[in-house]
PDB file of C-alpha atoms in Angstrom:
ATOM      1  CA  ALA A 188      20.337  19.106  -6.653  1.00 51.00           C
ATOM      2  CA  ARG A 189      17.938  21.778  -6.038  1.00 56.00           C
ATOM      3  CA  LEU A 190      18.164  24.477  -3.624  1.00 60.00           C
ATOM      4  CA  ILE A 191      15.507  24.955  -0.871  1.00 56.00           C
ATOM      5  CA  PRO A 192      14.626  28.521  -0.003  1.00 58.00           C
ATOM      6  CA  LEU A 193      12.602  30.206   2.462  1.00 57.00           C
ATOM      7  CA  SER A 194       9.565  29.681   0.377  1.00 63.00           C
ATOM      8  CA  GLY A 195      10.251  25.877   0.538  1.00 63.00           C
ATOM      9  CA  THR A 196       9.867  25.423  -3.303  1.00 68.00           C
ATOM     10  CA  PRO A 197      12.655  23.790  -4.594  1.00 67.00           C
ATOM     11  CA  VAL A 198      14.567  26.138  -7.273  1.00 68.00           C
ATOM     12  CA  ASP A 199      17.797  26.137  -9.309  1.00 72.00           C
ATOM     13  CA  SER A 200      19.033  29.816  -8.170  1.00 73.00           C
ATOM     14  CA  THR A 201      18.057  31.834  -5.165  1.00 73.00           C
ATOM     15  CA  VAL A 202      19.306  35.129  -3.444  1.00 75.00           C
ATOM     16  CA  VAL A 203      20.256  34.896   0.409  1.00 76.00           C
ATOM     17  CA  GLN A 204      20.583  37.831   2.030  1.00 77.00           C
ATOM     18  CA  ILE A 205      24.232  38.209   4.342  1.00 78.00           C
ATOM     19  CA  LEU A 206      23.282  40.761   6.857  1.00 79.00           C
ATOM     20  CA  PRO A 207      26.098  43.806   7.556  1.00 82.00           C
ATOM     21  CA  GLY A 208      28.416  42.723  10.077  1.00 83.00           C
ATOM     22  CA  LEU A 209      27.884  39.018   9.701  1.00 81.00           C
ATOM     23  CA  THR A 210      30.264  36.459   7.511  1.00 79.00           C
ATOM     24  CA  ASN A 211      27.614  34.053   6.510  1.00 80.00           C
ATOM     25  CA  SER A 212      24.015  33.917   5.748  1.00 81.00           C
ATOM     26  CA  PRO A 213      21.400  32.198   8.056  1.00 82.00           C
ATOM     27  CA  THR A 214      22.202  28.344   8.632  1.00 81.00           C
ATOM     28  CA  THR A 215      18.427  27.086   8.483  1.00 79.00           C
ATOM     29  CA  VAL A 216      15.758  27.627   6.090  1.00 75.00           C
ATOM     30  CA  ALA A 217      13.748  28.863   8.222  1.00 79.00           C
ATOM     31  CA  ALA A 218      15.973  31.787   9.443  1.00 81.00           C
ATOM     32  CA  GLY A 219      16.435  32.924   5.708  1.00 78.00           C
ATOM     33  CA  GLY A 220      19.323  30.453   4.649  1.00 76.00           C
ATOM     34  CA  VAL A 221      18.915  27.653   2.173  1.00 74.00           C
ATOM     35  CA  ALA A 222      19.475  24.062   2.044  1.00 72.00           C
ATOM     36  CA  LEU A 223      20.562  21.631  -0.595  1.00 69.00           C
ATOM     37  CA  ARG A 224      18.084  18.899  -1.351  1.00 65.00           C
ATOM     38  CA  TYR A 225      19.892  15.980  -3.539  1.00 62.00           C
ATOM     39  CA  LEU A 226      17.488  14.330  -6.540  1.00 62.00           C
ATOM     40  CA  ALA A 227      19.761  11.407  -6.793  1.00 62.00           C
ATOM     41  CA  GLY A 228      23.563  10.555  -6.123  1.00 65.00           C
ATOM     42  CA  GLY A 229      26.140  12.150  -7.802  1.00 70.00           C
ATOM     43  CA  THR A 230      28.009  15.510  -7.889  1.00 75.00           C
ATOM     44  CA  THR A 231      27.314  19.046  -8.100  1.00 74.00           C
ATOM     45  CA  VAL A 232      28.966  22.471  -7.996  1.00 76.00           C
ATOM     46  CA  VAL A 233      27.458  24.996  -5.994  1.00 73.00           C
ATOM     47  CA  ARG A 234      28.501  28.448  -6.665  1.00 72.00           C
ATOM     48  CA  ALA A 235      28.013  31.967  -4.848  1.00 71.00           C
ATOM     49  CA  THR A 236      28.459  35.130  -6.019  1.00 69.00           C
ATOM     50  CA  ILE A 237      28.572  38.698  -4.760  1.00 68.00           C
ATOM     51  CA  PRO A 238      27.236  41.252  -6.911  1.00 66.00           C
ATOM     52  CA  GLY A 239      29.752  44.040  -7.184  1.00 63.00           C
ATOM     53  CA  ALA A 240      32.581  42.531  -5.277  1.00 62.00           C
ATOM     54  CA  GLY A 241      34.613  41.625  -8.423  1.00 59.00           C
ATOM     55  CA  ILE A 242      36.460  38.605  -9.602  1.00 58.00           C
ATOM     56  CA  ARG A 243      38.491  38.103  -6.783  1.00 56.00           C
ATOM     57  CA  ALA A 244      35.758  37.468  -4.677  1.00 53.00           C
ATOM     58  CA  LEU A 245      34.681  34.409  -7.034  1.00 50.00           C
ATOM     59  CA  ALA A 246      38.035  32.632  -6.536  1.00 49.00           C
ATOM     60  CA  GLY A 247      36.942  30.356  -3.441  1.00 48.00           C
ATOM     61  CA  ALA A 248      33.281  30.722  -4.002  1.00 63.00           C
ATOM     62  CA  THR A 249      32.576  27.474  -5.362  1.00 68.00           C
ATOM     63  CA  ALA A 250      32.174  24.014  -3.530  1.00 71.00           C
ATOM     64  CA  THR A 251      31.839  20.398  -5.158  1.00 74.00           C
ATOM     65  CA  VAL A 252      28.972  18.379  -3.279  1.00 70.00           C
ATOM     66  CA  THR A 253      28.812  14.722  -3.505  1.00 68.00           C
ATOM     67  CA  VAL A 254      26.045  12.715  -2.730  1.00 66.00           C
ATOM     68  CA  SER A 255      25.938   9.018  -2.162  1.00 63.00           C
ATOM     69  CA  THR A 256      22.626   7.097  -2.232  1.00 66.00           C
ATOM     70  CA  THR A 257      21.436   5.229   0.096  1.00 79.00           C
ATOM     71  CA  ALA A 258      20.193   1.861   0.020  1.00 85.00           C
ATOM     72  CA  ILE A 259      16.805   0.275   0.104  1.00 93.00           C
ATOM     73  CA  THR A 260      16.448  -3.112   1.997  1.00 93.00           C
ATOM     74  CA  LEU A 261      13.340  -5.051   1.155  1.00 94.00           C
ATOM     75  CA  SER A 262      12.265  -8.701   3.021  1.00 90.00           C
ATOM     76  CA  THR A 263      11.217 -11.230   1.216  1.00 87.00           C
ATOM     77  CA  ASP A 264      10.372 -15.036   1.912  1.00 85.00           C
ATOM     78  CA  TYR A 265       7.818 -18.112   0.693  1.00 88.00           C
ATOM     79  CA  ILE A 266       4.478 -17.426   0.697  1.00 92.00           C
ATOM     80  CA  GLY A 267       1.551 -19.629  -0.229  1.00 92.00           C
ATOM     81  CA  SER A 268      -0.701 -19.395  -2.984  1.00 94.00           C
ATOM     82  CA  GLY A 269      -3.835 -17.564  -1.905  1.00 94.00           C
ATOM     83  CA  LEU A 270      -2.040 -16.575   1.062  1.00 94.00           C
ATOM     84  CA  GLN A 271      -0.562 -13.215   2.453  1.00 95.00           C
ATOM     85  CA  ARG A 272       2.321 -12.327   4.737  1.00 95.00           C
ATOM     86  CA  SER A 273       3.674  -9.113   5.985  1.00 96.00           C
ATOM     87  CA  ARG A 274       7.016  -8.065   4.709  1.00 96.00           C
ATOM     88  CA  SER A 275       9.305  -4.802   5.480  1.00 96.00           C
ATOM     89  CA  VAL A 276      11.152  -2.402   3.498  1.00 97.00           C
ATOM     90  CA  SER A 277      14.034   0.015   5.059  1.00 95.00           C
ATOM     91  CA  ILE A 278      16.352   2.982   4.365  1.00 94.00           C
ATOM     92  CA  GLY A 279      19.648   3.281   5.942  1.00 86.00           C
ATOM     93  CA  ALA A 280      18.887   6.740   7.597  1.00 84.00           C
ATOM     94  CA  PRO A 281      15.981   8.052   9.321  1.00 88.00           C
ATOM     95  CA  ALA A 282      13.166   9.443   6.773  1.00 88.00           C
ATOM     96  CA  PRO A 283      13.294  13.313   6.312  1.00 87.00           C
ATOM     97  CA  ALA A 284      10.137  15.778   7.115  1.00 87.00           C
ATOM     98  CA  GLY A 285       7.106  14.242   5.168  1.00 91.00           C
ATOM     99  CA  GLY A 286       8.601  10.766   4.908  1.00 93.00           C
ATOM    100  CA  THR A 287       9.940   8.582   2.172  1.00 93.00           C
ATOM    101  CA  PRO A 288       7.509   6.893  -0.509  1.00 96.00           C
ATOM    102  CA  ILE A 289       8.538   3.575  -1.330  1.00 97.00           C
ATOM    103  CA  THR A 290       7.370   1.827  -4.517  1.00 98.00           C
ATOM    104  CA  ILE A 291       6.556  -1.708  -4.429  1.00 98.00           C
ATOM    105  CA  SER A 292       6.174  -3.770  -7.624  1.00 97.00           C
ATOM    106  CA  ALA A 293       6.739  -6.942  -9.265  1.00 96.00           C
ATOM    107  CA  ASP A 294       8.504  -7.599 -12.621  1.00 95.00           C
ATOM    108  CA  ARG A 295       5.286  -9.914 -13.622  1.00 94.00           C
ATOM    109  CA  LEU A 296       1.976  -9.407 -13.321  1.00 94.00           C
ATOM    110  CA  GLY A 297      -0.329 -12.355 -11.619  1.00 94.00           C
ATOM    111  CA  VAL A 298       2.074 -13.740  -9.499  1.00 96.00           C
ATOM    112  CA  ALA A 299       1.723 -11.451  -6.307  1.00 96.00           C
ATOM    113  CA  ARG A 300       0.166  -8.323  -5.459  1.00 97.00           C
ATOM    114  CA  PHE A 301       0.649  -5.835  -2.445  1.00 97.00           C
ATOM    115  CA  ALA A 302      -1.164  -4.298   0.311  1.00 98.00           C
ATOM    116  CA  PRO A 303      -0.715  -2.017   3.149  1.00 97.00           C
ATOM    117  CA  ASN A 304      -2.330  -4.248   5.225  1.00 97.00           C
ATOM    118  CA  ALA A 305      -3.814  -7.669   6.091  1.00 96.00           C
ATOM    119  CA  THR A 306      -7.347  -6.408   5.463  1.00 97.00           C
ATOM    120  CA  THR A 307      -6.891  -4.521   1.976  1.00 97.00           C
ATOM    121  CA  VAL A 308      -7.354  -6.265  -1.563  1.00 96.00           C
ATOM    122  CA  GLY A 309      -3.879  -5.950  -3.025  1.00 97.00           C
ATOM    123  CA  VAL A 310      -2.631  -3.964  -6.002  1.00 98.00           C
ATOM    124  CA  ASP A 311       0.048  -4.515  -8.452  1.00 97.00           C
ATOM    125  CA  THR A 312       2.232  -1.599  -7.887  1.00 98.00           C
ATOM    126  CA  LEU A 313       1.936  -0.460  -3.966  1.00 98.00           C
ATOM    127  CA  VAL A 314       3.205   2.978  -2.456  1.00 98.00           C
ATOM    128  CA  VAL A 315       3.880   2.833   1.125  1.00 98.00           C
ATOM    129  CA  THR A 316       5.764   5.735   3.121  1.00 97.00           C
ATOM    130  CA  ILE A 317       8.423   5.657   5.520  1.00 96.00           C
ATOM    131  CA  ALA A 318       7.382   7.854   8.496  1.00 96.00           C
ATOM    132  CA  GLN A 319       9.440  11.185   9.351  1.00 93.00           C
ATOM    133  CA  GLY A 320      11.893   9.617  11.777  1.00 91.00           C
ATOM    134  CA  ALA A 321      11.570   6.090  10.986  1.00 94.00           C
ATOM    135  CA  THR A 322      13.822   3.453   9.013  1.00 94.00           C
ATOM    136  CA  SER A 323      11.185   1.217   7.818  1.00 97.00           C
ATOM    137  CA  THR A 324       7.560   0.052   7.176  1.00 97.00           C
ATOM    138  CA  SER A 325       5.522  -3.083   6.675  1.00 97.00           C
ATOM    139  CA  PHE A 326       3.224  -3.892   3.819  1.00 97.00           C
ATOM    140  CA  PHE A 327       1.689  -7.256   2.838  1.00 97.00           C
ATOM    141  CA  VAL A 328       2.450  -9.572  -0.046  1.00 97.00           C
ATOM    142  CA  GLN A 329      -0.337 -11.555  -1.255  1.00 96.00           C
ATOM    143  CA  GLY A 330       0.519 -14.797  -3.464  1.00 95.00           C
ATOM    144  CA  MET A 331      -2.127 -15.221  -6.068  1.00 95.00           C
ATOM    145  CA  GLU A 332      -4.886 -17.941  -5.806  1.00 94.00           C
ATOM    146  CA  GLY A 333      -3.832 -21.021  -8.334  1.00 92.00           C
ATOM    147  CA  ILE A 334       0.117 -20.624  -8.321  1.00 92.00           C
ATOM    148  CA  ILE A 335       1.877 -23.963  -7.890  1.00 90.00           C
ATOM    149  CA  ALA A 336       5.248 -22.562  -8.062  1.00 91.00           C
ATOM    150  CA  ASP A 337       6.624 -19.490  -9.453  1.00 94.00           C
ATOM    151  CA  THR A 338       9.164 -16.693  -8.643  1.00 94.00           C
ATOM    152  CA  VAL A 339       8.710 -13.151  -8.965  1.00 95.00           C
ATOM    153  CA  ALA A 340      11.361  -9.843  -8.580  1.00 95.00           C
ATOM    154  CA  LEU A 341      10.311  -7.565  -6.031  1.00 96.00           C
ATOM    155  CA  THR A 342      11.657  -4.133  -6.609  1.00 96.00           C
ATOM    156  CA  ALA A 343      11.305  -1.150  -3.724  1.00 96.00           C
ATOM    157  CA  SER A 344      12.398   2.076  -5.140  1.00 95.00           C
ATOM    158  CA  SER A 345      12.439   5.793  -4.157  1.00 93.00           C
ATOM    159  CA  PRO A 346      13.856   9.102  -6.200  1.00 86.00           C
ATOM    160  CA  GLY A 347      17.241   9.537  -4.430  1.00 80.00           C
ATOM    161  CA  PHE A 348      17.663   5.934  -3.126  1.00 85.00           C
ATOM    162  CA  ALA A 349      19.219   2.822  -4.862  1.00 85.00           C
ATOM    163  CA  SER A 350      16.541   0.250  -5.404  1.00 90.00           C
ATOM    164  CA  ALA A 351      16.410  -3.055  -3.911  1.00 93.00           C
ATOM    165  CA  VAL A 352      15.440  -6.194  -5.737  1.00 94.00           C
ATOM    166  CA  ALA A 353      14.885  -9.378  -4.304  1.00 93.00           C
ATOM    167  CA  GLU A 354      12.771 -12.847  -4.961  1.00 93.00           C
ATOM    168  CA  GLN A 355       9.712 -13.535  -4.005  1.00 93.00           C
ATOM    169  CA  ARG A 356       8.588 -17.195  -4.167  1.00 93.00           C
ATOM    170  CA  VAL A 357       4.964 -18.126  -4.480  1.00 94.00           C
ATOM    171  CA  TRP A 358       4.055 -22.084  -3.752  1.00 91.00           C
ATOM    172  CA  GLN A 359       0.653 -24.008  -3.754  1.00 89.00           C
ATOM    173  CA  GLY A 360       0.165 -24.189  -0.151  1.00 76.00           C
ATOM    174  CA  VAL A 361       0.565 -27.264   2.152  1.00 72.00           C
ATOM    175  CA  VAL A 362      -1.043 -28.163   5.243  1.00 73.00           C
ATOM    176  CA  GLU A 363       0.527 -31.412   7.390  1.00 72.00           C
ATOM    177  CA  LEU A 364      -1.602 -32.763  10.311  1.00 81.00           C
ATOM    178  CA  SER A 365      -0.046 -35.272  12.333  1.00 80.00           C
ATOM    179  CA  GLY A 366      -1.227 -36.980  15.409  1.00 73.00           C
TER     180      GLY A 366
END
């Protein structure tokens, strides 16, 4: 975990001032307090010290913080060779300020590619951003031309989240005409 002081740059330690007559520091970063930003799931110990207060003041000055990772959800389905379909990726809570970048990739190249929209040529690895306050975003999966039948594992990942893995099947396109 890293602390976020007024400067906004994550640090391992920082100084926060408690003004005379008050019993706590400011409660927001903007007001001069600090926030704890987690980097991944796990447990960390936060310790506060008061210079010159003696050893007795430190007895209750630690807190153990446990962060559970939030899972990413990835939608997949069949797709025709040489065709594309919209897919979605979501997280379990609204994205923070600046959004949440999600990296989409496949375990093997040459079967499927990814694009941010229907008019962009696909790439092997795509980063999409879930906008601040939102819980999902969409992207396109493009089945590579010439694939008869194949399956790849798609992965959606982001720091601080449990990755999602889902199968994407690519099949030769078929058109059925009746009438």
